[in-house]
Amino acid sequence: MFKLKVHKSRFGAVLAATRNSTTTTTHGNHYQYLQNSKLPTLYFQRSLPRLPIPLLEKSCERFLAAVQPILSAEEHRETQQVVEQFRQGVGMELHAKLKQRDAANKHTSYISEPWFDMYLTDRAPLPLNYNPLLVMRGDPRPEYQPQLTRATNLIISSLRFWRSLQANILEPEVYHMNPKKTDTASYRRWMAIAPKAFATYASYAFKAFPLDMSQYSRLLGTTRIPKLGKDELVQSPHSKHILVMRRGNMYAMNVLDSSGYILSPSVILGRLKSILEQDSQREPASVPLGVLTTAQRNDWAQTRAHFISNPKNADLLQREVDAALFCLCLDSVEDGLFDEANPVPMLKHQLAGKATNRWFDKSLSLLISADGVTAVNFEHSWGDGVAVLRYFNEVYKDMLQQPFVSAGTPHTPADGDTINVRPLNFEIDEKTRAAVEAAYAQNASIVESLDMNYLQYKQLNKGTCKRHGLSPDSIIQLAFQLAYRQAFKRYVGTYESCSTSAFRHGRTETMRPCTMATKAFCEALLQPAQRQPSAGELRAMIDKCSSVHGQLTKEAAMGQGFDRHLFALRHTAQLEGLPQPALFETEAYKRINYNIISTSTLGTDTVVAGSFGPVVKDGLGVGYSIQNDFAGAIVTSYKNQAQGKEFIDSLESAFDQICAIIERSNSAAKTEMSK
């Protein structure tokens, strides 16, 4: 999970030739666009099915099943009574109103608006609470790894992605069940002649599933603006510049010309180089304004309102910071270097850190350390992992296949060019200075209280799972349940995110990995040795856990979970001014939504580490993946609130036990067959 080396086979042969300003026709399509899809980017958008609202009865059943492992028998009986009253009473009324509202808004999904509101009304600081971190795999070629080189190539590839999206020639996002058969020119030819109103359903015949792309337009050029009570998202999709931060100093740098074309690699390289040179002649920012984006949202809203009461500050902030396409954070040596043997300091720094060189309100920030280690930190309200991961993969692949500059590429000097490279010199008064100091102290205290632990477990990997017919995600989630149970002697609310992007304006659904099947397995395994089931029986229980997990995942992906439905019903009651239904006051509802174990994974080899903060103070934030050579997990927790180290140690033990069961059951099966 932490190796920054590249496995070249993932993307095939890397092109040897480096493109630079002397070999690139900068206004040619080859340079200006990442892709030139035969199918328009939004070709399937119109025909995507709408996110279904589950049957009320089914959501009630699924809720009761999900809470059963974390309740006593008496608590579950009491919850059943409340749920039945809800189902026959106010739940029916709220469900009818939700369906009525959904029918009147066929352009979107029933969850989209309330989910945006949920994010934008929460007053918690963005770092640790919302903004996730994705660390990018390194470049295997030393000449492309230096910070300046990597930053230039990242900028160009990002702009190529963005311009392709805006020109509607980025490949549509499609999940191919069998890419070798359907991710082909033949598939695209068939889709091109399908009526647009039915294109998605035509694609289903090929077992290729188009995904919603409505979030992509906010990937770049978007900023979350703090407001009292509820923030707002502001878009500037046609901006020509990016925001560059270095040691807390802020610069606006033009990367597109007046006609919207990407500038030549040598020009972009020269402008970045001039920022580094300028900054070396300056002191670090004495009042690093980016720290304000770590504050509680109402505090930041009040500080911002005061700050922009100065017309110069208002102009600079809105024109240069809010409107920037994205934020590029160039960290210095003082911010630390990546140590593969101990990645925690760098990961903590990139996840939240001192925040003196960050602007967490931007939809997307590229973080590049002094040694070229690259990460993405993104604001979460505008969208989910599907859009970010597509961007992440495409940009990485582009940099591998056709980097436009190397360590030896000549640059176009930009010394003294204050039109295209603009230092942002704000007027800072004592009230703003005090607000920055307070925000810095508060963030530093929170980050200091954050504990981070990690595990690489090499005995379990993609190959192991394939050989033994195991579901990788199910096995890891089962290990989480076993680890928590044996370390802390209980079962708790567990969250796994599942995308519903197969539907128009789908967001996410919650998959609940703590099930009666996982509980039965854990209890059986933790019995004294003489009462423990055989390896074959335990393996059968693992298969049962996998089957249940797979079914729940399928239901969630198809919009047939219960969490979002109940959330929407609760939101409907609020909109209608109705009293809070008793269901939402039950211990069961509170407990299932108090996610002690919050988990997330992104299945791609381009991400070498992913991390986020716990969602509750005494909880665990678990970023995990299973790769070709190991299973990995990064666990965050707050000191004196949760025991992340104990969980990680227990997780290693859980992996050991599960792998031992699999090996023993296989050996027993072979012995039986040989008789």
Short mmCIF file of N, CA and C in Angstrom, two decimals, residues 119-205:
data_model
loop_
_atom_site.label_atom_id
_atom_site.label_comp_id
_atom_site.label_asym_id
_atom_site.label_seq_id
_atom_site.Cartn_x
_atom_site.Cartn_y
_atom_site.Cartn_z
N TYR A 119 -23.72 17.60 3.26
CA TYR A 119 -22.32 18.04 3.24
C TYR A 119 -22.20 19.53 3.54
N LEU A 120 -22.99 20.33 2.83
CA LEU A 120 -22.78 21.78 2.85
C LEU A 120 -23.28 22.44 4.14
N THR A 121 -24.17 21.77 4.85
CA THR A 121 -24.65 22.36 6.11
C THR A 121 -23.82 21.92 7.32
N ASP A 122 -23.04 20.86 7.17
CA ASP A 122 -22.21 20.43 8.30
C ASP A 122 -21.16 21.50 8.58
N ARG A 123 -21.01 21.85 9.83
CA ARG A 123 -20.10 22.94 10.22
C ARG A 123 -18.72 22.44 10.62
N ALA A 124 -18.50 21.13 10.56
CA ALA A 124 -17.21 20.57 10.98
C ALA A 124 -16.10 20.99 10.01
N PRO A 125 -14.87 21.13 10.48
CA PRO A 125 -13.75 21.44 9.59
C PRO A 125 -13.60 20.38 8.50
N LEU A 126 -13.10 20.79 7.34
CA LEU A 126 -12.96 19.85 6.22
C LEU A 126 -11.85 18.82 6.44
N PRO A 127 -10.63 19.23 6.87
CA PRO A 127 -9.59 18.21 7.06
C PRO A 127 -10.01 17.18 8.11
N LEU A 128 -9.69 15.95 7.82
CA LEU A 128 -9.99 14.78 8.67
C LEU A 128 -11.47 14.41 8.67
N ASN A 129 -12.36 15.40 8.68
CA ASN A 129 -13.79 15.08 8.71
C ASN A 129 -14.34 14.74 7.33
N TYR A 130 -13.82 15.38 6.29
CA TYR A 130 -14.37 15.15 4.96
C TYR A 130 -13.32 14.92 3.87
N ASN A 131 -12.30 15.77 3.79
CA ASN A 131 -11.36 15.67 2.66
C ASN A 131 -10.51 14.39 2.74
N PRO A 132 -10.62 13.50 1.74
CA PRO A 132 -9.78 12.30 1.74
C PRO A 132 -8.44 12.56 1.05
N LEU A 133 -7.53 11.61 1.21
CA LEU A 133 -6.20 11.67 0.60
C LEU A 133 -5.97 10.43 -0.24
N LEU A 134 -5.44 10.64 -1.46
CA LEU A 134 -5.02 9.54 -2.33
C LEU A 134 -3.58 9.80 -2.73
N VAL A 135 -2.70 8.85 -2.46
CA VAL A 135 -1.29 8.99 -2.81
C VAL A 135 -1.03 8.24 -4.10
N MET A 136 -0.38 8.92 -5.04
CA MET A 136 -0.14 8.38 -6.38
C MET A 136 1.14 7.55 -6.43
N ARG A 137 1.09 6.49 -7.20
CA ARG A 137 2.29 5.68 -7.42
C ARG A 137 3.37 6.53 -8.08
N GLY A 138 4.61 6.27 -7.72
CA GLY A 138 5.72 7.06 -8.23
C GLY A 138 6.07 6.71 -9.66
N ASP A 139 6.96 7.51 -10.25
CA ASP A 139 7.45 7.27 -11.60
C ASP A 139 8.70 6.41 -11.52
N PRO A 140 8.79 5.33 -12.31
CA PRO A 140 9.96 4.45 -12.21
C PRO A 140 11.23 5.06 -12.80
N ARG A 141 11.08 6.18 -13.53
CA ARG A 141 12.22 6.78 -14.21
C ARG A 141 12.68 8.02 -13.44
N PRO A 142 13.88 8.02 -12.94
CA PRO A 142 14.35 9.12 -12.09
C PRO A 142 14.24 10.49 -12.73
N GLU A 143 14.35 10.57 -14.04
CA GLU A 143 14.34 11.89 -14.69
C GLU A 143 12.96 12.55 -14.70
N TYR A 144 11.92 11.80 -14.31
CA TYR A 144 10.58 12.37 -14.27
C TYR A 144 10.04 12.56 -12.86
N GLN A 145 10.83 12.21 -11.86
CA GLN A 145 10.36 12.25 -10.48
C GLN A 145 10.60 13.59 -9.76
N PRO A 146 11.59 14.42 -10.15
CA PRO A 146 11.80 15.68 -9.43
C PRO A 146 10.52 16.53 -9.35
N GLN A 147 10.41 17.28 -8.28
CA GLN A 147 9.19 18.03 -8.00
C GLN A 147 8.76 18.92 -9.17
N LEU A 148 9.67 19.71 -9.70
CA LEU A 148 9.34 20.65 -10.76
C LEU A 148 8.88 19.92 -12.01
N THR A 149 9.57 18.84 -12.36
CA THR A 149 9.23 18.05 -13.54
C THR A 149 7.86 17.40 -13.37
N ARG A 150 7.68 16.77 -12.23
CA ARG A 150 6.41 16.06 -11.97
C ARG A 150 5.25 17.03 -11.93
N ALA A 151 5.46 18.18 -11.32
CA ALA A 151 4.39 19.19 -11.25
C ALA A 151 3.99 19.67 -12.65
N THR A 152 4.98 19.92 -13.50
CA THR A 152 4.69 20.39 -14.85
C THR A 152 3.89 19.35 -15.63
N ASN A 153 4.32 18.10 -15.58
CA ASN A 153 3.60 17.04 -16.29
C ASN A 153 2.20 16.82 -15.72
N LEU A 154 2.06 16.96 -14.40
CA LEU A 154 0.74 16.83 -13.78
C LEU A 154 -0.19 17.94 -14.25
N ILE A 155 0.31 19.15 -14.32
CA ILE A 155 -0.50 20.27 -14.79
C ILE A 155 -0.98 20.01 -16.22
N ILE A 156 -0.05 19.63 -17.08
CA ILE A 156 -0.40 19.43 -18.50
C ILE A 156 -1.40 18.29 -18.65
N SER A 157 -1.15 17.17 -18.00
CA SER A 157 -2.07 16.04 -18.11
C SER A 157 -3.44 16.38 -17.53
N SER A 158 -3.46 17.14 -16.44
CA SER A 158 -4.75 17.56 -15.85
C SER A 158 -5.53 18.44 -16.81
N LEU A 159 -4.83 19.34 -17.46
CA LEU A 159 -5.49 20.24 -18.41
C LEU A 159 -5.96 19.48 -19.65
N ARG A 160 -5.18 18.51 -20.07
CA ARG A 160 -5.59 17.69 -21.22
C ARG A 160 -6.87 16.90 -20.89
N PHE A 161 -6.93 16.39 -19.67
CA PHE A 161 -8.14 15.71 -19.21
C PHE A 161 -9.32 16.68 -19.19
N TRP A 162 -9.10 17.86 -18.63
CA TRP A 162 -10.16 18.85 -18.46
C TRP A 162 -10.68 19.35 -19.80
N ARG A 163 -9.78 19.63 -20.73
CA ARG A 163 -10.19 20.13 -22.04
C ARG A 163 -10.93 19.04 -22.82
N SER A 164 -10.53 17.79 -22.67
CA SER A 164 -11.25 16.69 -23.32
C SER A 164 -12.66 16.58 -22.78
N LEU A 165 -12.79 16.73 -21.47
CA LEU A 165 -14.11 16.70 -20.83
C LEU A 165 -14.98 17.84 -21.35
N GLN A 166 -14.42 19.04 -21.38
CA GLN A 166 -15.21 20.19 -21.82
C GLN A 166 -15.58 20.12 -23.30
N ALA A 167 -14.72 19.49 -24.10
CA ALA A 167 -14.99 19.35 -25.53
C ALA A 167 -15.89 18.15 -25.83
N ASN A 168 -16.29 17.41 -24.78
CA ASN A 168 -17.18 16.27 -24.92
C ASN A 168 -16.54 15.12 -25.70
N ILE A 169 -15.19 15.02 -25.59
CA ILE A 169 -14.49 13.94 -26.29
C ILE A 169 -13.70 13.05 -25.33
N LEU A 170 -13.92 13.21 -24.03
CA LEU A 170 -13.38 12.27 -23.06
C LEU A 170 -14.23 11.01 -23.13
N GLU A 171 -13.58 9.85 -23.09
CA GLU A 171 -14.34 8.60 -23.17
C GLU A 171 -15.43 8.56 -22.10
N PRO A 172 -16.65 8.16 -22.46
CA PRO A 172 -17.69 8.00 -21.44
C PRO A 172 -17.23 7.00 -20.37
N GLU A 173 -17.68 7.21 -19.14
CA GLU A 173 -17.32 6.29 -18.05
C GLU A 173 -18.23 5.07 -18.13
N VAL A 174 -17.62 3.93 -18.41
CA VAL A 174 -18.37 2.68 -18.56
C VAL A 174 -17.66 1.59 -17.76
N TYR A 175 -18.42 0.84 -16.98
CA TYR A 175 -17.85 -0.31 -16.26
C TYR A 175 -18.04 -1.54 -17.13
N HIS A 176 -16.92 -2.11 -17.58
CA HIS A 176 -16.96 -3.28 -18.45
C HIS A 176 -16.78 -4.54 -17.63
N MET A 177 -17.76 -5.43 -17.69
CA MET A 177 -17.64 -6.70 -16.98
C MET A 177 -16.50 -7.54 -17.56
N ASN A 178 -16.34 -7.46 -18.88
CA ASN A 178 -15.26 -8.18 -19.56
C ASN A 178 -14.60 -7.23 -20.55
N PRO A 179 -13.65 -6.42 -20.08
CA PRO A 179 -13.05 -5.38 -20.93
C PRO A 179 -12.47 -5.90 -22.24
N LYS A 180 -11.92 -7.11 -22.23
CA LYS A 180 -11.32 -7.63 -23.46
C LYS A 180 -12.35 -7.79 -24.57
N LYS A 181 -13.60 -8.02 -24.19
CA LYS A 181 -14.65 -8.21 -25.19
C LYS A 181 -15.41 -6.93 -25.52
N THR A 182 -15.51 -6.02 -24.54
CA THR A 182 -16.38 -4.86 -24.77
C THR A 182 -15.67 -3.52 -24.81
N ASP A 183 -14.48 -3.41 -24.20
CA ASP A 183 -13.76 -2.14 -24.27
C ASP A 183 -13.01 -2.10 -25.60
N THR A 184 -13.79 -2.11 -26.67
CA THR A 184 -13.25 -2.29 -28.01
C THR A 184 -13.87 -1.31 -29.00
N ALA A 185 -13.24 -1.22 -30.17
CA ALA A 185 -13.76 -0.37 -31.25
C ALA A 185 -15.11 -0.89 -31.73
N SER A 186 -15.26 -2.21 -31.74
CA SER A 186 -16.52 -2.80 -32.19
C SER A 186 -17.68 -2.38 -31.28
N TYR A 187 -17.46 -2.45 -29.97
CA TYR A 187 -18.50 -2.01 -29.02
C TYR A 187 -18.88 -0.55 -29.27
N ARG A 188 -17.90 0.29 -29.49
CA ARG A 188 -18.17 1.71 -29.70
C ARG A 188 -18.93 1.96 -31.00
N ARG A 189 -18.63 1.17 -32.02
CA ARG A 189 -19.38 1.32 -33.29
C ARG A 189 -20.84 0.96 -33.09
N TRP A 190 -21.09 -0.12 -32.35
CA TRP A 190 -22.47 -0.50 -32.08
C TRP A 190 -23.20 0.56 -31.26
N MET A 191 -22.52 1.11 -30.26
CA MET A 191 -23.13 2.12 -29.41
C MET A 191 -23.44 3.40 -30.21
N ALA A 192 -22.58 3.72 -31.16
CA ALA A 192 -22.75 4.95 -31.93
C ALA A 192 -24.03 4.94 -32.76
N ILE A 193 -24.50 3.74 -33.12
CA ILE A 193 -25.72 3.69 -33.93
C ILE A 193 -26.97 3.41 -33.07
N ALA A 194 -26.75 3.23 -31.77
CA ALA A 194 -27.89 3.02 -30.88
C ALA A 194 -28.61 4.35 -30.66
N PRO A 195 -29.94 4.35 -30.65
CA PRO A 195 -30.66 5.61 -30.35
C PRO A 195 -30.21 6.16 -29.00
N LYS A 196 -29.94 7.45 -28.94
CA LYS A 196 -29.37 8.03 -27.73
C LYS A 196 -30.28 7.84 -26.51
N ALA A 197 -31.57 7.85 -26.75
CA ALA A 197 -32.51 7.71 -25.64
C ALA A 197 -32.47 6.32 -25.01
N PHE A 198 -31.87 5.34 -25.74
CA PHE A 198 -31.84 3.96 -25.22
C PHE A 198 -30.42 3.41 -25.18
N ALA A 199 -29.42 4.29 -25.32
CA ALA A 199 -28.03 3.83 -25.45
C ALA A 199 -27.56 3.03 -24.24
N THR A 200 -27.97 3.44 -23.05
CA THR A 200 -27.54 2.71 -21.84
C THR A 200 -28.04 1.27 -21.87
N TYR A 201 -29.28 1.09 -22.28
CA TYR A 201 -29.86 -0.25 -22.29
C TYR A 201 -29.25 -1.10 -23.40
N ALA A 202 -28.87 -0.45 -24.50
CA ALA A 202 -28.14 -1.18 -25.55
C ALA A 202 -26.79 -1.65 -25.02
N SER A 203 -26.15 -0.82 -24.22
CA SER A 203 -24.86 -1.18 -23.64
C SER A 203 -24.99 -2.36 -22.68
N TYR A 204 -26.10 -2.42 -21.95
CA TYR A 204 -26.31 -3.52 -21.01
C TYR A 204 -26.24 -4.87 -21.73
N ALA A 205 -26.68 -4.90 -22.98
CA ALA A 205 -26.66 -6.15 -23.74
C ALA A 205 -25.25 -6.68 -23.92
#
